[in-house]
Coordinates of C-alpha atoms in Angstrom, one line a residue:
Chain A
M1 CA 17.0 -21.9 23.9
P2 CA 19.1 -21.5 20.7
S3 CA 18.0 -23.8 17.5
R4 CA 19.8 -27.1 16.6
K5 CA 21.2 -28.3 13.6
L6 CA 19.8 -31.8 13.5
S7 CA 23.1 -34.4 12.9
G8 CA 22.8 -36.9 10.3
K9 CA 22.9 -39.7 12.8
P10 CA 19.7 -42.2 11.9
E11 CA 19.7 -42.4 15.5
E12 CA 19.0 -38.9 16.2
L13 CA 16.6 -38.5 12.9
A14 CA 14.3 -41.5 13.9
A15 CA 14.1 -40.1 17.5
F16 CA 12.9 -36.9 16.0
I17 CA 10.3 -38.0 14.1
D18 CA 9.0 -40.3 16.0
K19 CA 8.1 -37.3 18.3
F20 CA 5.0 -36.5 16.0
D21 CA 2.4 -38.0 14.3
I22 CA 1.5 -35.1 11.9
F23 CA 3.4 -32.9 10.0
L24 CA 2.6 -29.4 8.6
F25 CA 4.5 -28.4 5.1
D26 CA 4.9 -25.0 3.9
C27 CA 5.5 -25.9 0.5
D28 CA 7.4 -23.2 -1.5
G29 CA 10.9 -23.2 -0.5
V30 CA 10.4 -26.4 1.7
L31 CA 9.5 -29.0 -0.9
W32 CA 10.0 -26.9 -4.2
Q33 CA 11.3 -23.7 -5.6
G34 CA 9.5 -21.9 -7.5
K35 CA 9.1 -24.7 -10.5
A36 CA 11.9 -26.7 -9.1
L37 CA 11.0 -29.5 -7.1
L38 CA 13.8 -29.5 -4.7
P39 CA 16.0 -33.3 -4.6
R40 CA 14.3 -36.2 -2.7
T41 CA 11.1 -34.5 -1.9
V42 CA 8.7 -37.3 -3.3
E43 CA 10.9 -40.0 -1.3
T44 CA 10.9 -37.7 1.7
L45 CA 6.7 -37.3 2.0
A46 CA 6.7 -40.9 0.9
H47 CA 8.8 -42.1 3.5
L48 CA 6.9 -40.0 6.1
R49 CA 3.8 -41.3 5.0
N50 CA 5.3 -45.2 5.2
L51 CA 5.8 -44.6 9.0
G52 CA 2.1 -43.8 9.4
K53 CA 2.8 -39.9 9.8
H54 CA -0.3 -37.6 8.6
L55 CA 0.7 -34.9 6.3
L56 CA -0.9 -31.3 6.0
F57 CA 0.4 -28.4 3.5
V58 CA -0.4 -25.4 4.5
T59 CA 0.4 -22.3 2.3
N60 CA -0.2 -18.5 2.5
N61 CA -1.0 -18.8 -1.3
S62 CA -4.1 -17.6 -2.3
T63 CA -4.4 -17.5 -5.8
K64 CA -5.4 -21.0 -5.6
S65 CA -8.3 -23.2 -4.6
R66 CA -7.3 -26.4 -2.6
A67 CA -8.2 -28.8 -5.8
T68 CA -5.8 -26.6 -7.9
Y69 CA -3.2 -26.6 -5.2
Q70 CA -3.8 -30.6 -5.1
K71 CA -3.1 -30.4 -9.0
T72 CA 0.1 -28.2 -8.2
L73 CA 1.5 -30.8 -5.9
Q74 CA 0.4 -33.8 -8.4
D75 CA 2.3 -32.5 -11.2
F76 CA 5.6 -32.4 -9.3
G77 CA 4.4 -36.1 -8.3
I78 CA 3.3 -35.3 -4.8
P79 CA 0.4 -37.6 -4.4
C80 CA -2.3 -35.9 -2.0
D81 CA -5.4 -35.6 -1.0
V82 CA -7.8 -32.3 -0.8
N83 CA -8.4 -32.6 2.4
E84 CA -4.7 -32.6 3.7
I85 CA -4.4 -28.9 2.1
F86 CA -5.2 -25.7 3.9
C87 CA -4.4 -22.6 1.3
S88 CA -5.1 -19.0 2.7
A89 CA -8.4 -18.8 0.3
Y90 CA -9.6 -21.9 1.8
S91 CA -9.0 -20.8 5.5
S92 CA -10.6 -16.8 4.7
A93 CA -13.8 -18.8 3.8
I94 CA -13.8 -21.1 6.4
Y95 CA -13.0 -18.1 8.7
I96 CA -16.3 -16.3 7.2
S97 CA -18.9 -19.2 7.1
R98 CA -18.2 -20.5 10.5
V99 CA -16.6 -18.1 12.5
L100 CA -18.0 -14.8 11.3
Q101 CA -20.9 -16.5 10.2
L102 CA -22.0 -14.2 7.7
P103 CA -25.5 -14.0 7.2
R104 CA -27.0 -15.4 4.0
D105 CA -28.3 -11.5 2.7
K106 CA -24.6 -10.1 3.2
K107 CA -21.7 -10.6 0.3
V108 CA -18.1 -10.3 0.4
Y109 CA -16.1 -8.1 -1.9
V110 CA -13.2 -9.7 -3.4
I111 CA -9.8 -8.5 -4.6
G112 CA -8.1 -11.5 -5.5
E113 CA -7.7 -14.2 -7.8
S114 CA -9.8 -17.2 -8.9
G115 CA -8.6 -19.3 -5.9
I116 CA -10.9 -17.1 -3.6
E117 CA -13.9 -16.8 -5.6
E118 CA -14.0 -20.8 -5.9
E119 CA -13.2 -21.3 -2.6
L120 CA -16.3 -18.9 -1.2
A121 CA -18.7 -20.8 -3.6
A122 CA -17.5 -24.1 -2.3
E123 CA -18.7 -22.7 1.1
G124 CA -21.9 -21.0 -0.1
I125 CA -20.7 -17.0 0.4
T126 CA -21.9 -14.9 -2.2
Y127 CA -19.2 -12.6 -3.2
I128 CA -19.0 -9.7 -5.8
G129 CA -15.8 -8.5 -7.4
D130 CA -14.7 -5.4 -10.3
D131 CA -13.9 -6.4 -13.6
G132 CA -10.6 -4.2 -13.0
G133 CA -11.3 -2.2 -15.8
D134 CA -10.1 1.8 -16.0
I135 CA -12.1 4.1 -13.5
T136 CA -15.0 6.1 -15.6
P137 CA -16.1 9.7 -14.4
E138 CA -19.1 7.7 -13.8
D139 CA -17.7 5.6 -11.0
Y140 CA -16.6 9.1 -9.1
D141 CA -20.4 9.6 -8.5
S142 CA -21.8 6.2 -8.6
F143 CA -19.0 4.5 -6.3
G144 CA -20.5 4.3 -2.5
P145 CA -21.3 2.4 0.4
D146 CA -23.3 -0.5 0.2
E147 CA -24.6 -2.3 3.1
D148 CA -25.0 -5.5 1.6
V149 CA -21.5 -5.8 1.4
G150 CA -20.2 -7.2 5.2
V151 CA -16.6 -8.5 4.2
V152 CA -13.8 -6.6 2.5
L153 CA -11.6 -9.7 1.6
C154 CA -8.2 -9.0 0.0
G155 CA -5.6 -11.1 -1.5
L156 CA -2.8 -11.5 -3.8
D157 CA -4.5 -10.0 -7.1
R158 CA -1.9 -9.3 -9.9
A159 CA -4.5 -8.0 -12.3
I160 CA -4.9 -5.1 -9.4
S161 CA -6.2 -1.7 -9.9
Y162 CA -7.6 1.8 -9.1
R163 CA -11.5 0.9 -9.9
K164 CA -10.7 -2.1 -7.6
L165 CA -9.0 -0.3 -4.8
A166 CA -11.5 2.7 -4.9
R167 CA -14.6 0.1 -4.5
A168 CA -13.1 -1.4 -1.6
Y169 CA -12.2 2.1 0.3
Q170 CA -15.8 3.1 0.0
Y171 CA -17.0 -0.2 1.6
L172 CA -14.4 -0.3 4.2
R173 CA -15.2 3.5 5.4
N174 CA -18.1 1.9 6.9
P175 CA -17.0 0.4 10.4
E176 CA -19.2 -2.5 10.3
T177 CA -17.7 -3.8 7.0
V178 CA -14.9 -6.6 8.2
F179 CA -11.3 -6.1 6.8
L180 CA -10.1 -9.4 5.6
A181 CA -6.5 -10.1 4.4
T182 CA -5.9 -13.6 3.0
N183 CA -2.5 -13.4 4.2
I184 CA -0.3 -10.0 4.9
D185 CA 3.3 -11.1 3.5
S186 CA 4.7 -8.2 1.4
T187 CA 6.6 -10.0 -1.2
F188 CA 5.9 -13.3 -2.9
P189 CA 8.8 -15.3 -4.1
T190 CA 8.7 -16.9 -7.7
H191 CA 11.6 -17.3 -10.7
G192 CA 14.0 -16.9 -8.4
K193 CA 13.1 -13.2 -7.5
L194 CA 10.8 -11.3 -5.4
F195 CA 7.2 -9.9 -6.7
P196 CA 4.2 -8.3 -4.4
G197 CA 2.8 -10.6 -2.4
A198 CA -0.9 -10.0 -1.0
G199 CA 0.5 -7.9 2.0
A200 CA 1.4 -5.1 -1.0
I201 CA -1.9 -5.6 -2.5
S202 CA -3.9 -4.4 0.6
A203 CA -1.5 -2.0 1.7
P204 CA -3.5 0.6 -0.1
L205 CA -6.4 -0.1 1.6
I206 CA -4.2 0.0 5.4
C207 CA -3.2 3.2 3.8
M208 CA -6.4 4.9 3.6
T209 CA -8.4 3.2 6.0
G210 CA -6.2 3.2 9.0
R211 CA -7.4 -0.1 9.6
T212 CA -5.7 -3.3 10.4
P213 CA -7.0 -6.4 8.0
V214 CA -7.8 -9.9 10.1
S215 CA -5.2 -11.8 8.5
L216 CA -6.2 -15.7 7.7
G217 CA -2.6 -17.2 6.7
K218 CA 0.4 -18.3 8.2
P219 CA 1.5 -17.2 11.3
S220 CA -1.9 -15.4 11.8
Q221 CA -3.7 -18.4 14.2
A222 CA -6.6 -17.8 12.5
M223 CA -5.1 -20.3 10.1
M224 CA -4.8 -22.7 13.0
D225 CA -8.2 -22.2 13.8
A226 CA -9.3 -23.2 10.2
I227 CA -7.1 -26.4 10.4
E228 CA -8.6 -27.2 13.7
G229 CA -12.0 -26.7 12.3
V230 CA -12.0 -29.4 10.4
L231 CA -9.1 -31.5 11.8
K232 CA -8.6 -32.8 15.6
F233 CA -5.0 -33.8 16.1
D234 CA -3.1 -33.0 19.2
K235 CA -0.6 -30.5 18.6
K236 CA 1.8 -31.8 21.1
R237 CA 2.2 -34.4 18.5
A238 CA 2.8 -31.9 15.6
C239 CA 5.7 -30.5 13.8
M240 CA 5.5 -27.9 11.6
V241 CA 8.3 -27.5 8.6
G242 CA 8.9 -24.6 6.9
D243 CA 11.4 -21.7 5.6
R244 CA 10.2 -18.7 6.9
L245 CA 10.7 -18.0 10.4
D246 CA 8.6 -14.7 10.6
T247 CA 5.7 -17.3 9.2
D248 CA 6.1 -20.9 9.3
I249 CA 7.8 -21.2 12.1
R250 CA 6.1 -18.1 14.4
F251 CA 2.9 -20.0 12.7
G252 CA 4.0 -23.2 14.7
I253 CA 5.2 -22.0 18.2
E254 CA 2.7 -19.9 18.6
G255 CA -0.1 -22.5 17.7
G256 CA 1.7 -24.4 20.6
L257 CA 2.6 -27.3 18.3
G258 CA 5.2 -30.0 19.8
G259 CA 8.2 -29.0 17.3
T260 CA 9.0 -26.9 14.3
L261 CA 11.6 -27.5 11.9
A262 CA 12.9 -24.7 9.7
V263 CA 14.7 -25.3 6.0
L264 CA 17.7 -24.1 4.5
T265 CA 15.8 -23.8 1.0
G266 CA 14.1 -20.7 1.1
V267 CA 14.0 -17.4 2.5
S268 CA 15.4 -17.7 5.8
T269 CA 19.4 -18.4 6.2
E270 CA 21.4 -20.3 8.7
E271 CA 22.3 -16.8 10.4
E272 CA 19.1 -15.9 10.7
I273 CA 18.2 -18.6 12.7
L274 CA 21.1 -18.3 15.0
E275 CA 20.8 -14.6 15.5
E276 CA 19.8 -13.1 19.1
G277 CA 16.4 -11.3 18.1
A278 CA 15.4 -13.8 15.4
A279 CA 11.9 -13.2 14.2
A280 CA 11.4 -17.1 15.5
V281 CA 13.9 -19.5 16.7
P282 CA 12.8 -23.6 15.7
D283 CA 13.3 -26.3 17.8
V284 CA 15.7 -27.5 15.0
Y285 CA 16.7 -27.2 11.2
L286 CA 18.2 -29.2 8.3
D287 CA 20.0 -27.8 4.8
R288 CA 17.2 -29.2 3.0
L289 CA 14.2 -31.4 3.9
C290 CA 15.5 -34.6 2.2
D291 CA 18.1 -34.2 5.0
I292 CA 15.5 -35.8 7.4
L293 CA 16.2 -39.5 5.6
G294 CA 19.9 -39.4 6.8
Chain B
M1 CA -1.8 29.5 21.7
P2 CA -5.1 28.6 20.8
S3 CA -6.5 29.5 16.7
R4 CA -9.1 32.0 16.6
K5 CA -11.8 33.1 14.1
L6 CA -11.3 36.4 12.3
S7 CA -14.3 38.4 12.5
G8 CA -15.8 39.9 10.1
K9 CA -15.0 43.7 11.6
P10 CA -13.7 45.6 8.5
E11 CA -10.5 47.0 10.3
E12 CA -9.2 43.8 11.8
L13 CA -9.8 42.1 8.3
A14 CA -7.6 44.7 6.9
A15 CA -4.8 44.8 9.6
F16 CA -4.5 41.1 9.2
I17 CA -4.2 41.2 5.0
D18 CA -1.7 44.2 5.6
K19 CA 0.7 42.0 7.3
F20 CA 1.3 40.1 4.6
D21 CA 3.0 40.7 1.0
I22 CA 2.2 36.8 -0.4
F23 CA -0.4 34.4 0.0
L24 CA 0.5 30.5 -0.7
F25 CA -3.4 28.9 -1.3
D26 CA -4.4 25.8 -1.2
C27 CA -6.8 24.9 -4.2
D28 CA -9.3 22.2 -3.9
G29 CA -11.0 23.0 -0.6
V30 CA -10.3 26.5 -0.4
L31 CA -11.2 28.0 -4.5
W32 CA -13.0 25.2 -5.1
Q33 CA -14.6 21.6 -4.3
G34 CA -14.3 19.3 -6.6
K35 CA -15.6 21.0 -10.1
A36 CA -17.8 23.6 -7.9
L37 CA -16.2 27.0 -8.1
L38 CA -16.9 28.6 -3.9
P39 CA -18.4 31.7 -3.8
R40 CA -16.9 34.6 -4.6
T41 CA -13.5 33.4 -5.4
V42 CA -13.2 34.8 -8.2
E43 CA -13.3 38.4 -6.7
T44 CA -11.5 37.9 -3.4
L45 CA -8.3 37.4 -5.2
A46 CA -8.9 40.2 -7.6
H47 CA -9.2 42.2 -4.1
L48 CA -5.8 40.8 -2.8
R49 CA -3.9 41.6 -6.3
N50 CA -5.7 45.1 -6.6
L51 CA -3.8 45.3 -3.2
G52 CA -0.6 44.7 -4.2
K53 CA -0.5 41.1 -3.2
H54 CA 1.5 38.1 -4.6
L55 CA -0.1 35.1 -5.4
L56 CA 0.9 31.6 -5.5
F57 CA -1.1 28.2 -6.3
V58 CA 0.8 25.6 -4.1
T59 CA -1.1 22.6 -4.9
N60 CA -0.4 18.8 -4.1
N61 CA -1.9 17.7 -7.1
S62 CA 0.8 15.8 -9.2
T63 CA -1.4 14.8 -12.1
K64 CA -0.9 17.6 -13.8
S65 CA 1.5 19.8 -15.0
R66 CA 1.6 23.6 -14.0
A67 CA 0.5 24.4 -18.0
T68 CA -2.3 22.4 -17.5
Y69 CA -3.2 23.6 -13.7
Q70 CA -3.1 27.1 -15.4
K71 CA -5.7 26.1 -17.9
T72 CA -7.8 24.8 -14.7
L73 CA -7.4 27.8 -12.9
Q74 CA -8.1 29.4 -15.8
D75 CA -11.4 27.7 -16.5
F76 CA -12.8 28.8 -13.1
G77 CA -12.0 32.2 -14.2
I78 CA -9.0 32.8 -12.2
P79 CA -6.5 34.6 -14.3
C80 CA -2.8 33.6 -13.1
D81 CA 0.7 33.3 -14.5
V82 CA 2.3 29.6 -15.1
N83 CA 5.0 30.7 -12.8
E84 CA 2.5 31.3 -9.9
I85 CA 1.7 27.5 -9.5
F86 CA 3.4 25.1 -7.5
C87 CA 2.5 21.7 -8.7
S88 CA 4.1 18.3 -6.8
A89 CA 5.0 17.2 -10.3
Y90 CA 7.1 20.5 -10.6
S91 CA 8.4 20.3 -7.1
S92 CA 9.4 16.5 -7.7
A93 CA 11.2 17.6 -11.2
I94 CA 13.1 20.9 -9.4
Y95 CA 14.2 18.5 -6.5
I96 CA 15.8 15.8 -8.9
S97 CA 17.5 18.3 -11.2
R98 CA 18.8 20.7 -8.3
V99 CA 18.7 19.1 -5.3
L100 CA 19.6 15.7 -6.2
Q101 CA 21.3 16.7 -9.5
L102 CA 20.7 13.5 -11.1
P103 CA 23.1 12.8 -13.3
R104 CA 22.5 12.9 -17.7
D105 CA 23.0 9.7 -18.4
K106 CA 20.1 8.0 -15.2
K107 CA 17.1 7.8 -15.9
V108 CA 13.2 8.3 -13.0
Y109 CA 11.3 5.4 -13.5
V110 CA 7.4 7.1 -12.9
I111 CA 4.1 5.8 -11.1
G112 CA 2.0 8.2 -12.2
E113 CA 0.2 10.6 -15.0
S114 CA 0.7 12.8 -17.6
G115 CA 1.6 15.9 -15.1
I116 CA 4.3 14.5 -14.7
E117 CA 6.1 13.5 -17.3
E118 CA 5.7 16.7 -18.6
E119 CA 7.5 18.7 -15.5
L120 CA 10.3 16.1 -15.7
A121 CA 10.5 16.8 -19.7
A122 CA 10.7 20.6 -19.3
E123 CA 13.5 20.4 -16.8
G124 CA 15.4 18.1 -19.4
I125 CA 15.0 14.7 -17.0
T126 CA 15.5 11.1 -18.9
Y127 CA 12.4 9.1 -17.6
I128 CA 10.7 5.8 -18.4
G129 CA 7.7 4.3 -17.7
D130 CA 5.5 1.3 -17.8
D131 CA 2.3 0.6 -20.2
G132 CA 0.8 -1.0 -17.4
G133 CA -0.4 -4.2 -19.4
D134 CA -1.0 -7.1 -17.6
I135 CA 2.2 -9.1 -16.1
T136 CA 3.4 -11.9 -18.5
P137 CA 5.9 -14.8 -17.7
E138 CA 8.4 -13.3 -20.0
D139 CA 8.3 -10.5 -17.4
Y140 CA 9.0 -12.8 -14.6
D141 CA 12.1 -13.5 -16.0
S142 CA 12.9 -10.3 -17.3
F143 CA 12.0 -7.9 -14.5
G144 CA 15.7 -7.1 -12.8
P145 CA 17.2 -4.2 -11.3
D146 CA 18.7 -1.6 -13.7
E147 CA 21.4 0.8 -12.7
D148 CA 20.5 3.2 -15.2
V149 CA 17.4 3.6 -12.8
G150 CA 18.6 6.2 -10.8
V151 CA 15.2 7.4 -9.0
V152 CA 11.6 5.5 -8.8
L153 CA 9.1 8.9 -8.2
C154 CA 5.7 7.3 -7.6
G155 CA 2.5 10.0 -7.9
L156 CA -1.1 9.9 -8.0
D157 CA -1.7 7.0 -11.3
R158 CA -5.3 6.2 -11.7
A159 CA -4.0 3.2 -14.0
I160 CA -2.1 1.3 -11.5
S161 CA -1.1 -1.8 -12.2
Y162 CA 0.7 -4.9 -10.8
R163 CA 3.6 -4.8 -13.4
K164 CA 4.0 -1.4 -12.6
L165 CA 4.6 -1.9 -8.8
A166 CA 6.6 -5.3 -9.7
R167 CA 9.5 -3.0 -11.9
A168 CA 9.0 -0.6 -9.2
Y169 CA 10.1 -2.8 -6.6
Q170 CA 13.0 -4.6 -8.7
Y171 CA 14.4 -1.4 -8.8
L172 CA 14.3 0.0 -5.1
R173 CA 15.6 -3.1 -3.7
N174 CA 19.3 -1.5 -4.8
P175 CA 19.8 1.1 -2.0
E176 CA 21.9 3.5 -4.5
T177 CA 18.0 3.7 -6.2
V178 CA 16.5 7.0 -4.5
F179 CA 12.4 6.8 -3.2
L180 CA 10.8 10.0 -4.2
A181 CA 7.0 10.7 -3.8
T182 CA 4.8 13.6 -5.4
N183 CA 2.9 13.8 -2.1
I184 CA 1.7 11.3 0.6
D185 CA -2.1 12.3 0.7
S186 CA -3.7 8.5 1.4
T187 CA -7.2 9.8 -0.6
F188 CA -7.5 12.9 -2.7
P189 CA -11.1 14.4 -2.7
T190 CA -13.6 14.4 -6.0
H191 CA -16.8 14.0 -6.8
G192 CA -17.7 15.1 -3.0
K193 CA -16.0 11.6 -1.9
L194 CA -12.4 10.4 -1.4
F195 CA -10.8 8.0 -3.7
P196 CA -7.1 6.5 -3.2
G197 CA -4.6 9.0 -3.3
A198 CA -0.6 9.3 -4.3
G199 CA -0.3 8.2 -0.6
A200 CA -2.0 4.9 -1.2
I201 CA -0.1 3.9 -4.4
S202 CA 2.8 4.4 -3.3
A203 CA 2.2 2.4 -0.2
P204 CA 2.7 -1.2 -1.4
L205 CA 6.4 0.1 -2.5
I206 CA 7.0 1.2 1.1
C207 CA 5.3 -2.0 2.4
M208 CA 7.8 -4.5 0.6
T209 CA 11.1 -2.7 0.6
G210 CA 10.8 -0.9 4.0
R211 CA 12.0 1.9 2.7
T212 CA 10.1 5.9 2.5
P213 CA 10.3 7.9 0.1
V214 CA 11.1 11.6 0.7
S215 CA 7.7 13.4 -0.3
L216 CA 8.0 16.3 -2.6
G217 CA 4.3 17.6 -1.7
K218 CA 3.1 19.7 1.7
P219 CA 3.8 19.2 4.2
S220 CA 7.4 18.1 3.2
Q221 CA 9.9 21.0 3.0
A222 CA 11.0 20.0 -0.1
M223 CA 7.8 22.1 -1.3
M224 CA 8.9 25.2 0.2
D225 CA 12.6 24.7 -1.3
A226 CA 11.2 24.0 -4.6
I227 CA 9.4 27.3 -4.0
E228 CA 12.4 29.3 -2.7
G229 CA 14.5 27.8 -5.7
V230 CA 12.8 29.8 -8.1
L231 CA 11.1 32.7 -5.9
K232 CA 12.9 35.1 -3.7
F233 CA 10.3 36.4 -1.2
D234 CA 10.6 37.3 3.3
K235 CA 8.7 34.3 4.7
K236 CA 8.0 36.7 7.7
R237 CA 5.5 38.5 5.4
A238 CA 4.0 35.6 3.4
C239 CA 0.7 33.6 4.5
M240 CA -0.2 30.0 3.7
V241 CA -4.2 29.5 2.9
G242 CA -5.6 25.8 3.3
D243 CA -8.0 23.8 4.7
R244 CA -6.2 20.8 5.9
L245 CA -4.2 21.2 9.3
D246 CA -1.9 18.1 8.3
T247 CA -1.0 19.2 5.0
D248 CA -2.0 22.4 4.4
I249 CA -1.1 24.4 8.0
R250 CA 1.7 22.2 9.0
F251 CA 3.1 23.2 5.7
G252 CA 3.1 27.0 6.4
I253 CA 4.2 26.8 10.5
E254 CA 7.2 23.9 9.6
G255 CA 8.3 26.5 7.0
G256 CA 8.5 29.5 9.0
L257 CA 6.0 31.8 7.2
G258 CA 4.6 34.8 8.9
G259 CA 1.1 33.1 9.1
T260 CA -1.1 30.6 8.3
L261 CA -5.3 30.9 7.4
A262 CA -7.5 27.5 7.4
V263 CA -10.7 27.7 5.8
L264 CA -13.6 25.5 6.5
T265 CA -14.8 24.8 3.2
G266 CA -12.8 21.6 2.5
V267 CA -11.4 18.4 5.0
S268 CA -10.6 19.8 8.4
T269 CA -13.4 20.8 10.6
E270 CA -13.5 23.9 13.3
E271 CA -13.9 21.0 16.3
E272 CA -10.4 19.5 14.7
I273 CA -9.1 23.2 14.9
L274 CA -10.1 24.2 18.5
E275 CA -9.4 20.4 20.2
E276 CA -5.9 19.5 21.6
G277 CA -3.6 17.8 20.1
A278 CA -4.8 19.0 16.7
A279 CA -2.8 18.2 14.3
A280 CA -1.3 22.0 13.4
V281 CA -3.3 25.6 14.7
P282 CA -3.6 28.1 12.0
D283 CA -3.6 31.5 13.6
V284 CA -6.6 32.2 12.5
Y285 CA -9.5 30.5 10.4
L286 CA -12.5 31.7 8.5
D287 CA -15.9 29.6 7.5
R288 CA -15.0 30.8 3.7
L289 CA -12.2 32.0 2.0
C290 CA -14.5 34.9 0.6
D291 CA -15.4 35.9 4.0
I292 CA -11.7 38.0 4.1
L293 CA -13.9 40.6 1.9
G294 CA -15.8 41.6 5.1

């Protein structure tokens, strides 16, 4: 069934909202764009809370921990609880501790930023990283497999280096070492442009090993598992709201949520939503999130 | 026809050598392994020269210019002329100047090491690079397309950085900007192990842009074009000697050379040569290059 644009009629908007108890929001491109809050975001979220809806903030951003991301939301004037936030750094930590159940004597080798380290530490997972300096002649001799490394976890790392990749590769040559990615978005939008995303950072490792990492970000259902692992809710009464068809909307559809709502303030366009062979078709869409206020 | 191992019989070896006027050698894994010269390499090459054979050294190594690579050969005790050396940095420069005929007012953006810069300079090509420092808040604003950049050339760069990749991506978003790779080997062997190769360095750009670079290294026939552009020879009287089926041997076969000889001192094994569905089947193979001496 093709997607349809929600009309601005109050009764239609109210009927749509009434179908759900819980709304899962992608953030960048939905609530804000880069550093700019989108119009009436705060009022829209407050309106939904006033109607008794639960709100979750589900982001593939791996550079921030939930605590740091909470501060980002609060700086935009959006009140929220840390337990309402699901970042890919958090879903990765949950996956490693609760799904993989990584033995205590094994370590995670991390390519990524501080958010990942904070979430791994919070789950009591031992991790190592690389300081990212230049590779040295001694490194060529000393780098090798390490049986203590049970997982290589790769996220967005704006200090990526040859040395970091070379170490990861040595670990991944052991087929027992699990290969995880916080998310596989090839780019990430900032300052009105696209820059290399976590998927670009793991691309060299995929190229070298021929292995495909398990992704813990949308649209991977490992992210849904992480949410359900800590929060029980009726999926049929849940709606995913996002700006990207191939991640957000697909995540909601494949997760069996009761509804999906796309907004046109981010990556995907109205043409992409309506064209045949769309990456994923949302039930409904709006120009902007605040249009749900009527 | 399956490959066969050359017997050690003097008449068979002499008959094989007699079929060719020119031998193209891959170097690492054929003449030496890392820093160790393989047995009797110097005598073998001297023997071929004494028989009046032309020798070429054809390597995907992009980090060195021909002049620097000549010194590598000489340090191993292998006399050679700089014109006998074809590195992927050189074939890239030749391709840009003579095949693409890049206009004088256009620049090449280089991800790579000094060998590329030296060969581009020798061909009179203007190039720019990135100092590889951390990406700054100003970079996010200032990075963007640049019409003066006509080519992005990516080789092995052991000082790869997020900033370098981010700049390359901005240039490559312009579909007019040509995307080249010195070579696409995912790994390169050194110190008895494998480390990230040029193919791993271009992988993030491929992931982000969805574009495939033209490769100037073996098995790409752009390398053969570069050789033929500066040296006329009868291909039917030429033999490619290498240790990798998927690069060296395939290069010789697809280039229509009269013969291909694999040696077992590098990457590919006898099993791989003889198995059905081999990446490329050499006419003949030997345990070691020096076995050709009998």
